[in-house]
mmCIF file of C-alpha atoms and ligand atoms in Angstrom:
data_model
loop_
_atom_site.group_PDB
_atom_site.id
_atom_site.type_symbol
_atom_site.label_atom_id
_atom_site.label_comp_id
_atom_site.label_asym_id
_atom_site.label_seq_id
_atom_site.Cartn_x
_atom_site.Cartn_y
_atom_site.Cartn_z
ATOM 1 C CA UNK A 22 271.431 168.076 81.851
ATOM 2 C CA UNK A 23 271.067 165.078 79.793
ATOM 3 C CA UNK A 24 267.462 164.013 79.505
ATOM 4 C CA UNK A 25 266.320 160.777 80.144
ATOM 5 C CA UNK A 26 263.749 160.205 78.051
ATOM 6 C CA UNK A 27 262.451 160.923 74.717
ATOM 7 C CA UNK A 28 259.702 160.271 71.375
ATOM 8 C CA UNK A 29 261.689 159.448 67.857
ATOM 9 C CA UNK A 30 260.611 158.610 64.521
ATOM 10 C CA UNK A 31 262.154 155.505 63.006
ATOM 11 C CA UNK A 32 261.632 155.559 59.064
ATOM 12 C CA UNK A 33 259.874 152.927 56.456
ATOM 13 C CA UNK A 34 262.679 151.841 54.304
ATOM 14 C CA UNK A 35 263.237 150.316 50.526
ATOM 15 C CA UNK A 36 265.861 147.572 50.963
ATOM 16 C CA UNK A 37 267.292 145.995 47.392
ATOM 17 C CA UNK A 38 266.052 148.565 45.279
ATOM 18 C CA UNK A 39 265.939 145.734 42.765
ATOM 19 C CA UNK A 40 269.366 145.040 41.617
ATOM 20 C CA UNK A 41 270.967 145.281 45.143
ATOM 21 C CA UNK A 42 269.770 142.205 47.315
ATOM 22 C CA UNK A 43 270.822 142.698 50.875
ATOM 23 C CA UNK A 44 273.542 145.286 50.050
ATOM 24 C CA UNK A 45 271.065 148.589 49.118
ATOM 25 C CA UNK A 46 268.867 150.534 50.191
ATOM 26 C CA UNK A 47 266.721 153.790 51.403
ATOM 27 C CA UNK A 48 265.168 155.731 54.093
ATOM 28 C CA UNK A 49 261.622 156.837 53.230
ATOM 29 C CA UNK A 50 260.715 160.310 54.381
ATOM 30 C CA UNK A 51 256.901 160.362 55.449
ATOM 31 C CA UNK A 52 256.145 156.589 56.513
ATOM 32 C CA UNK A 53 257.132 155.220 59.640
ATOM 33 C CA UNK A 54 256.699 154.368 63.109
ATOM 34 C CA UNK A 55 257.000 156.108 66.892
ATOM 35 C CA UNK A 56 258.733 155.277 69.442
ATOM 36 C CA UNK A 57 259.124 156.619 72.911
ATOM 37 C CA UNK A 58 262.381 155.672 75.455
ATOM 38 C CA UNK A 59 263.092 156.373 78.611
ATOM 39 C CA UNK A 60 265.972 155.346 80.822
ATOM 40 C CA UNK A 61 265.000 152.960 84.200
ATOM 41 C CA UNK A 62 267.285 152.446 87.341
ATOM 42 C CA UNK A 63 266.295 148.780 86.990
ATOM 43 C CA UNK A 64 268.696 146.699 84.092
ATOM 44 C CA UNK A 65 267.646 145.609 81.015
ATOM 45 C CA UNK A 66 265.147 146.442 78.840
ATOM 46 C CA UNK A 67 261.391 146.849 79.327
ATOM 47 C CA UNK A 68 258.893 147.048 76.156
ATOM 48 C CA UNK A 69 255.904 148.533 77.604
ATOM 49 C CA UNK A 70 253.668 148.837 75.128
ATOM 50 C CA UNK A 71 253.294 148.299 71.487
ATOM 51 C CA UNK A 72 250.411 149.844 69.761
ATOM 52 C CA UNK A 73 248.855 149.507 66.692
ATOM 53 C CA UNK A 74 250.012 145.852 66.202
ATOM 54 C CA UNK A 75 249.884 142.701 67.871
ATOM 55 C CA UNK A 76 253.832 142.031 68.862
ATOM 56 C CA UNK A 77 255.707 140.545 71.772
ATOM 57 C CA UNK A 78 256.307 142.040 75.115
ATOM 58 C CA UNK A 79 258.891 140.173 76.130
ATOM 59 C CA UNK A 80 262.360 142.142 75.434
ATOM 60 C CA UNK A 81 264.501 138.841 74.167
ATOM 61 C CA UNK A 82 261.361 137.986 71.651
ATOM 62 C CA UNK A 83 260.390 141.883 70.202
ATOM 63 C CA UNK A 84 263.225 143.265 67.525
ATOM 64 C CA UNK A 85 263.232 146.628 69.645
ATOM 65 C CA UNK A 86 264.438 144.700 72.672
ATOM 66 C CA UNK A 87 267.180 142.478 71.175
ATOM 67 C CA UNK A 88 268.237 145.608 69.318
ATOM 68 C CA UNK A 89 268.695 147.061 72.479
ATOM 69 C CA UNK A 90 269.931 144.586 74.789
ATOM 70 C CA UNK A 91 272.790 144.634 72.290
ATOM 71 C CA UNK A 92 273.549 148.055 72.761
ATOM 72 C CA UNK A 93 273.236 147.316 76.209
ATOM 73 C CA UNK A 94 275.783 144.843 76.434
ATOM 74 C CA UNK A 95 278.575 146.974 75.275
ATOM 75 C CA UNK A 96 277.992 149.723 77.406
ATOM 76 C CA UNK A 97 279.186 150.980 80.489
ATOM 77 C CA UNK A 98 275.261 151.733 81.461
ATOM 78 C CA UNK A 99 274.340 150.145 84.780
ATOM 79 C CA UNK A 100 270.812 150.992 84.129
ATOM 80 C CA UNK A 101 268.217 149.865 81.449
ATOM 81 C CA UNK A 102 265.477 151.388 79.210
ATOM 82 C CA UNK A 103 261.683 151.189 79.067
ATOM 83 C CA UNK A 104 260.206 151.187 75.084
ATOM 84 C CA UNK A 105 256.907 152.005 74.040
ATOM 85 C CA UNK A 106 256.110 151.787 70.348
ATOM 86 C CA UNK A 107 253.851 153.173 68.211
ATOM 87 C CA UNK A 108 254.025 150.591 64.891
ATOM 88 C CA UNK A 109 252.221 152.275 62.066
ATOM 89 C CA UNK A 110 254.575 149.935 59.382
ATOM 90 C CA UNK A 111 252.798 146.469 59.149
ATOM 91 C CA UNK A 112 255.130 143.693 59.792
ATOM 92 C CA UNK A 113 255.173 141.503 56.666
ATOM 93 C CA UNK A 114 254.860 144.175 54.777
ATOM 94 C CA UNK A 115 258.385 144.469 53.294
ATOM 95 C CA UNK A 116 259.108 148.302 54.054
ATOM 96 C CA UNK A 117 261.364 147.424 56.906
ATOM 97 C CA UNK A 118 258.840 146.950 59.907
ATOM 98 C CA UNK A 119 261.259 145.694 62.434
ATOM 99 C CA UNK A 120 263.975 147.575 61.058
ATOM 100 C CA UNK A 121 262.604 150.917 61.691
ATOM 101 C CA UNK A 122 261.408 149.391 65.690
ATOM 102 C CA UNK A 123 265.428 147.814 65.837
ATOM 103 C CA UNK A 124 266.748 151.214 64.444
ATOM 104 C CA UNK A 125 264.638 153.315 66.239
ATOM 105 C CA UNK A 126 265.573 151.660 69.667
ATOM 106 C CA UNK A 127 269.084 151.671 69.129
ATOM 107 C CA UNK A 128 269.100 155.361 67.779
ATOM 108 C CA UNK A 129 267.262 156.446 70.794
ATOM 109 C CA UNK A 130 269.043 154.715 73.570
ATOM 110 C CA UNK A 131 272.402 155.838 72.274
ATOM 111 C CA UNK A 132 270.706 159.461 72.354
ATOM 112 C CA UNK A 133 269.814 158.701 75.713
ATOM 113 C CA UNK A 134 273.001 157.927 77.033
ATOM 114 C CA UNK A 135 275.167 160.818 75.304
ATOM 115 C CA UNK A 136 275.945 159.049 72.231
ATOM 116 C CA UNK A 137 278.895 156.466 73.387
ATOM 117 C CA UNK A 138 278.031 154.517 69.688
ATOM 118 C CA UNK A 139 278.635 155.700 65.884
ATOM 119 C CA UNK A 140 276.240 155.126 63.476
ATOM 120 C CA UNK A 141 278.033 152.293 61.929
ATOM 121 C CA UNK A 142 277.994 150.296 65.334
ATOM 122 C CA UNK A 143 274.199 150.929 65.887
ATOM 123 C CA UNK A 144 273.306 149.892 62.440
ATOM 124 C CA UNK A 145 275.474 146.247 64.009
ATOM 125 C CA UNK A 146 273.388 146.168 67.177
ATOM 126 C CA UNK A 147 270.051 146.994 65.092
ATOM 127 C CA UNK A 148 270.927 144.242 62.685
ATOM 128 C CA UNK A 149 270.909 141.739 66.426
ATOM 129 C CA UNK A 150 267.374 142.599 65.482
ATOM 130 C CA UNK A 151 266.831 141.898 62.083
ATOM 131 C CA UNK A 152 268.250 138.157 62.687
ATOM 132 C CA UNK A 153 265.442 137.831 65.316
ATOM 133 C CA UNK A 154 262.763 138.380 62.720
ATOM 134 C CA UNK A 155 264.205 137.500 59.668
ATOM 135 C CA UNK A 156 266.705 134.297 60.330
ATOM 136 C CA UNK A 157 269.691 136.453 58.670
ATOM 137 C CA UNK A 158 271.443 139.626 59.817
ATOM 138 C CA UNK A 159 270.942 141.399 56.801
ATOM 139 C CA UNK A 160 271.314 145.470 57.007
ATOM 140 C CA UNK A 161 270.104 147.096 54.058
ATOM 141 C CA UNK A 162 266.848 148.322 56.068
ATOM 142 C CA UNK A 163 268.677 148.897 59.606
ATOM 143 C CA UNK A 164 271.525 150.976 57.348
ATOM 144 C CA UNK A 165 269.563 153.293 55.824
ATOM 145 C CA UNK A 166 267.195 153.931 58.656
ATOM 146 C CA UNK A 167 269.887 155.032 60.781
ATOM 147 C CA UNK A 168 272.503 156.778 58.346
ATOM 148 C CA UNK A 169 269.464 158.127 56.223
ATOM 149 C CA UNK A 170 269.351 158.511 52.634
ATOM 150 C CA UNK A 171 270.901 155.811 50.507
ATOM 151 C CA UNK A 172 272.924 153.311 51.218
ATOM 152 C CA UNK A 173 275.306 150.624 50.454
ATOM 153 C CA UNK A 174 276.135 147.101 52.766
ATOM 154 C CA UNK A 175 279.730 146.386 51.257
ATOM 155 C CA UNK A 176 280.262 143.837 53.767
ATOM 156 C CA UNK A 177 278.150 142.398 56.996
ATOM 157 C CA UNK A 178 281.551 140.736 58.477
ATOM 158 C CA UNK A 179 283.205 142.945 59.175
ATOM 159 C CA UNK A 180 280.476 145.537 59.109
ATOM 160 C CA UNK A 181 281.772 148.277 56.306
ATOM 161 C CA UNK A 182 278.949 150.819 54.987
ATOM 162 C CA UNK A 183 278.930 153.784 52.715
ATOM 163 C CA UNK A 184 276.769 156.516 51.956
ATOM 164 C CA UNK A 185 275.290 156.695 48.819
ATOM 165 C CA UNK A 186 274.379 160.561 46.571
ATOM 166 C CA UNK A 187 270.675 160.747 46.755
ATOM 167 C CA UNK A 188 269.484 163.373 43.888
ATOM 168 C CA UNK A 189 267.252 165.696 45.333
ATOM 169 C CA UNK A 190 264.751 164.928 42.600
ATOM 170 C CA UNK A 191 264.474 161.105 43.779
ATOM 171 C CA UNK A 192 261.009 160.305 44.986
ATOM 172 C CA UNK A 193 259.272 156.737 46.025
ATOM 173 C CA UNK A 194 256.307 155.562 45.340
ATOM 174 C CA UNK A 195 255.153 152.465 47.461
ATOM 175 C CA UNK A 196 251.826 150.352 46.910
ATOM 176 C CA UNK A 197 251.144 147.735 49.762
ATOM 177 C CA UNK A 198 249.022 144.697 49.499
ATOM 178 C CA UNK A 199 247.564 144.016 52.428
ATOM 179 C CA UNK A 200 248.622 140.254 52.512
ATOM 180 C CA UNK A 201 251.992 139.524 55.089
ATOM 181 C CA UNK A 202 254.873 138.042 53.626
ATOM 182 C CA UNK A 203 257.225 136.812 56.032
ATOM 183 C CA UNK A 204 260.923 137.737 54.895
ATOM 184 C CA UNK A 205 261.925 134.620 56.400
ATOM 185 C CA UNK A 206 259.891 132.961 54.348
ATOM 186 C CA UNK A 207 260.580 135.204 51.078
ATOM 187 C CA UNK A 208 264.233 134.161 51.788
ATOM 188 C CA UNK A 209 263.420 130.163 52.139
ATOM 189 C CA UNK A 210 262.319 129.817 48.271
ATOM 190 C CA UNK A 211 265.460 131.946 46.953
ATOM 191 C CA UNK A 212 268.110 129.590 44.942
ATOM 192 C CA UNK A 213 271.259 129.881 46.852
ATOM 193 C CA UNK A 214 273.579 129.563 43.388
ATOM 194 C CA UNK A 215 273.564 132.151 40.477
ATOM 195 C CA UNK A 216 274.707 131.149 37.086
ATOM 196 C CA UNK A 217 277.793 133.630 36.080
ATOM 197 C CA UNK A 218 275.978 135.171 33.654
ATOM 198 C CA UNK A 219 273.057 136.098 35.640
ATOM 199 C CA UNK A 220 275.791 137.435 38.717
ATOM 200 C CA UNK A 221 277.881 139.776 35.848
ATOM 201 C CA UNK A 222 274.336 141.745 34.576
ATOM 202 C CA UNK A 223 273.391 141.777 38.421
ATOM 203 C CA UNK A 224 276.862 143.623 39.633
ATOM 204 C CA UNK A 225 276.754 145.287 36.093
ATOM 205 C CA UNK A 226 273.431 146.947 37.154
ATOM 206 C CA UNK A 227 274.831 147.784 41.162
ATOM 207 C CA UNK A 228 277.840 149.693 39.581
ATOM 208 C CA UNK A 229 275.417 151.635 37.493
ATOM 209 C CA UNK A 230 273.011 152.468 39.616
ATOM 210 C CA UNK A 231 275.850 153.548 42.361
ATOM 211 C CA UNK A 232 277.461 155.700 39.442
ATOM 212 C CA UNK A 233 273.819 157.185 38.372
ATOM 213 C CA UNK A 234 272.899 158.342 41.644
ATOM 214 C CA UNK A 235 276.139 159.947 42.071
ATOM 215 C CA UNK A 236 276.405 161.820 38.477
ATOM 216 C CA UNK A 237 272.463 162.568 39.236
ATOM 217 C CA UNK A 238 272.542 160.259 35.632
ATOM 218 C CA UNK A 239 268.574 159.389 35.727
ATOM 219 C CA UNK A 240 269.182 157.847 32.279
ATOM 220 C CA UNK A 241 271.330 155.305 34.218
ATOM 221 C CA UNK A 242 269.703 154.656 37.094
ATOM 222 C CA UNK A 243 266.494 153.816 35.376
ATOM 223 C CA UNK A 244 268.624 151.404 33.354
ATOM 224 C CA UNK A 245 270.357 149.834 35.846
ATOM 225 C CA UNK A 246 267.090 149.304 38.204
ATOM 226 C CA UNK A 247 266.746 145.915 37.395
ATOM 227 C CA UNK A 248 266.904 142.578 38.869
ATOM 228 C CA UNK A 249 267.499 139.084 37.224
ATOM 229 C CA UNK A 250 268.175 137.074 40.174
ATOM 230 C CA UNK A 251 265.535 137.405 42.805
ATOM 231 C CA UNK A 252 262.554 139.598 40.803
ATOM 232 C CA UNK A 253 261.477 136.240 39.041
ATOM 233 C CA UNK A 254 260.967 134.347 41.844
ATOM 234 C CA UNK A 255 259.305 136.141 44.273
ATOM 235 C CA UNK A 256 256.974 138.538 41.857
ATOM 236 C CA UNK A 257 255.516 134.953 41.924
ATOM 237 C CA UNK A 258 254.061 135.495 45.093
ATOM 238 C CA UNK A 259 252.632 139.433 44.420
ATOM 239 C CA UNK A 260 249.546 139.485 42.780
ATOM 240 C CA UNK A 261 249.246 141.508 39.865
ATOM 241 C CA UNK A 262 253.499 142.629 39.701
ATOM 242 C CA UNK A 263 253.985 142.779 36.139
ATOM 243 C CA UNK A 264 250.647 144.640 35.247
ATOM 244 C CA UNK A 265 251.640 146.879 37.861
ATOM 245 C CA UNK A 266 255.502 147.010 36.452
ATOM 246 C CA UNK A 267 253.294 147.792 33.158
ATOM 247 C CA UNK A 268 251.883 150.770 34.626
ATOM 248 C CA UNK A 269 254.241 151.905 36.458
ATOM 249 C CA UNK A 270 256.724 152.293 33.859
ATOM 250 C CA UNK A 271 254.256 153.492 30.845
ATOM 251 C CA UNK A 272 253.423 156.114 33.609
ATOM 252 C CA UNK A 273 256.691 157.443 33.590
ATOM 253 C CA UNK A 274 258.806 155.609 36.469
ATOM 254 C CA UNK A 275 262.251 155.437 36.420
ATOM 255 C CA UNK A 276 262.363 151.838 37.666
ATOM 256 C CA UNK A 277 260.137 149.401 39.280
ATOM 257 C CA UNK A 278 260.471 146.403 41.636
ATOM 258 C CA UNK A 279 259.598 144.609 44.935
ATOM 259 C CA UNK A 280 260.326 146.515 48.159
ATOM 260 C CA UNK A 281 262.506 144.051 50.180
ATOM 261 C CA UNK A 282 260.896 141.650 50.681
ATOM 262 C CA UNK A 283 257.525 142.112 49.479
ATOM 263 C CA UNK A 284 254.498 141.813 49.511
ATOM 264 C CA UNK A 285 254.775 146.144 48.802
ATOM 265 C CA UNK A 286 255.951 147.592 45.502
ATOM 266 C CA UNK A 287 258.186 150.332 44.854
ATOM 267 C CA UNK A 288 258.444 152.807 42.012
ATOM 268 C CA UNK A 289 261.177 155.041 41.703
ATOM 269 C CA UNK A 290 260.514 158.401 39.930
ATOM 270 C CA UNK A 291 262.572 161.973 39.058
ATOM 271 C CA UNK A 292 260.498 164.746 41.039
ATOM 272 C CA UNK A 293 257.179 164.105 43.104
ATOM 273 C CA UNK A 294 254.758 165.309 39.990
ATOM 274 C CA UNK A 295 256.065 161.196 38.374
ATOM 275 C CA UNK A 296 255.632 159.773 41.970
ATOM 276 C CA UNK A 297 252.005 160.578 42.110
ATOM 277 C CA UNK A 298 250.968 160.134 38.809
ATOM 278 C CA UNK A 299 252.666 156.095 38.844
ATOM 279 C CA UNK A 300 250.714 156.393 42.301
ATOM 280 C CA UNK A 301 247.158 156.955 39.953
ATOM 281 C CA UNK A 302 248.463 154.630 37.810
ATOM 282 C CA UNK A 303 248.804 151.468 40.804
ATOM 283 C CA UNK A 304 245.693 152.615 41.764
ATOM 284 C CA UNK A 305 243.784 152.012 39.089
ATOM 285 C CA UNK A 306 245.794 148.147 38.402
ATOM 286 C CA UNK A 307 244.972 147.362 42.003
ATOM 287 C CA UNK A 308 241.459 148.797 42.187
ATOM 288 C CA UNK A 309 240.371 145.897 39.975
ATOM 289 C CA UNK A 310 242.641 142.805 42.428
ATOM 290 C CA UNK A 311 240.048 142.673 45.637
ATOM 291 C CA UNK A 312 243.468 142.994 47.428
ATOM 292 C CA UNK A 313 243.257 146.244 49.751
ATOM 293 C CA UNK A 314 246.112 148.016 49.587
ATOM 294 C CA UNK A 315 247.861 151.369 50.802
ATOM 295 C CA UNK A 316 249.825 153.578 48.590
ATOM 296 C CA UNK A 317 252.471 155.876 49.870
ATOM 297 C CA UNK A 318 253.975 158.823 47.640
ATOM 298 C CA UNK A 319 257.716 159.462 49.496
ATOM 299 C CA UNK A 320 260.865 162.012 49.201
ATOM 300 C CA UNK A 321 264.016 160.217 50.528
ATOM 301 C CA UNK A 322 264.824 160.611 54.478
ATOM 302 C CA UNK A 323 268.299 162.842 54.390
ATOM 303 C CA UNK A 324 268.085 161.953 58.525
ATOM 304 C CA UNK A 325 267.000 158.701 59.219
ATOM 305 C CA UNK A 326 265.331 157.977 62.547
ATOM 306 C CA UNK A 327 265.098 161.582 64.344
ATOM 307 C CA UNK A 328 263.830 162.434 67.303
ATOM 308 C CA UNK A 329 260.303 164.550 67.552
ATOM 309 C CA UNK A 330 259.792 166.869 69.880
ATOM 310 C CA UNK A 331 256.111 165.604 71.273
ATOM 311 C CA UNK A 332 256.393 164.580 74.792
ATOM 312 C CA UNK A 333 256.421 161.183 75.800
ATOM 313 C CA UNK A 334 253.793 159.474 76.673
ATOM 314 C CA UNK A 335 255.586 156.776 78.992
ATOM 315 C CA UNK A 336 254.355 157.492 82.775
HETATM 316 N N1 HSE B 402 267.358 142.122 51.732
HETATM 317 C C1 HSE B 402 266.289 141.579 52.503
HETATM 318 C C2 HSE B 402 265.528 140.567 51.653
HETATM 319 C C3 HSE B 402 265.398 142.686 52.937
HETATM 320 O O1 HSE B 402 265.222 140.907 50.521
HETATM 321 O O2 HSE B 402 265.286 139.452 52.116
HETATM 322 C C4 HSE B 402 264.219 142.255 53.744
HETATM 323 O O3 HSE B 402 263.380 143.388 53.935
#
């Protein structure tokens, strides 16, 4: 019998990983939120209750609900669902808060109702989300939260996404400022021309960080984890990002650069051993800021959102 109702995790993600703005990213493996579904006789969708954070109720106004009134819309389902989240990613935070709630209520709906959706057309009703809290229907956070792994946006219209290699050895490290930094907001100050010049080391860097994760080339990807274009405008609004680049690099990081949208950090590293000793390392930079801050030592999500097997605690 198909069940009606059931608890998922929906991952923290890295979108951009520096060179790729709006067309890469990844699925962290230990951060992220809860969320519990279950299917209603009434229509529509009901968000119950969201925990941990202070977000909307109402379903057209909450990134879970649009995400799933989407779905909704293109389904045969007479029904509707009730959501209850469990946010444990900050929104503002710029490890893909309402992409994980937009992914995860997607993901779990489409579960619920026997799996009528691919992955590709969930990431296209999660990303119904993303324009409600960001302004733009960007998907390099809904992608990789629902495909796992890493991933690559080649094209929003029509929606056309690819699976990146992840080497096993790849490993996160992500320090958060406590300070919110609105993505719409992060977008507002970006220029919306690129000189050539700046555009051919940009796509330079994409193609080799694409080719380095395939060959497992760690050489490459370290070189090619770089950003020109939108790095130097909004490290401007992180304190302490280039003493923390300093750091994170002299402590052995593979690359270093703003997750998403910022305000958190990410460090990329070859094995766990480099992710926690760059973790020391931000420590000790940030110790000194009077910023509080979280740090979160990561392997890559193969899955994506999954489901958990606690049971729900809608009633
Ligand atoms: N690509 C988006 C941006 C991600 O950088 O604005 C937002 O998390």
């Amino acid at each position: 019998m198909q069940a009606t109702r059931l608890s998922l995790f929906a991952p923290a993600t890295i979108a951009n990983l520096s060179c790729g703005f709006d067309v890469l990213g990844l699925a962290l493996e230990g951060v992220g939120d809860c969320m519990h579904l279950e299917l209603t006789e009434r229509p529509g969708v009901e968000i119950r209750k969201v925990s941990g954070m202070d977000l909307p109720l109402e379903a057209d106004k909450n990134v879970a609900g649009v995400a799933a009134l989407a779905l909704l819309a293109k389904s045969d389902y007479k029904g509707g669902v009730a959501i209850e989240i469990d946010k444990r990613i900050k929104p503002g935070s710029g490890i893909g808060s309402s992409a994980a709630s937009s992914a995860g209520a997607v993901w779990g709906l489409n579960q619920l109702l026997g799996s009528p959706f691919s992955p590709e057309q969930l990431v296209g009703f999660a990303m119904k989300g993303e324009e409600l809290a960001s302004g733009a229907a960007h998907a390099d956070n809904v992608a990789p939260a629902l495909l796992g792994g890493i991933t690559l946006v080649r094209s929003t219209d029509p929606l056309d996404l690819a699976r990146v290699h992840c080497p096993k050895a790849l490993h996160a490290c992500v320090l958060h400022p406590q300070i919110e930094l609105k993505t719409s907001d992060a977008r507002k100050i970006l220029k919306t021309t690129i000189p050539l010049k700046l555009g051919i080391r940009q796509w330079g860097n994409v193609g080799g960080l694409i080719t380095g994760l395939f060959t497992e080339d760690f050489g490459l990807i370290s070189r090619s984890l770089e950003d020109g274009i939108i790095e130097p405008v909004r490290s401007l609004l992180i304190p302490g990002f280039q003493a923390l680049r300093e750091k994170a690099l002299e402590a052995g990081a593979l690359g270093f650069g703003i997750s998403g949208s910022g305000p958190s950090v990410f460090a990329l590293t070859h094995g766990p051993e480099k992710a926690h000793k760059v973790a020391r390392a931000l420590d000790e930079v940030y110790a000194g800021f009077g910023i509080p801050f979280e740090i979160h030592v990561s392997g890559i999500s193969r899955q994506g959102v999954r489901a958990l097997d606690s049971t729900p605690i809608i009633t």
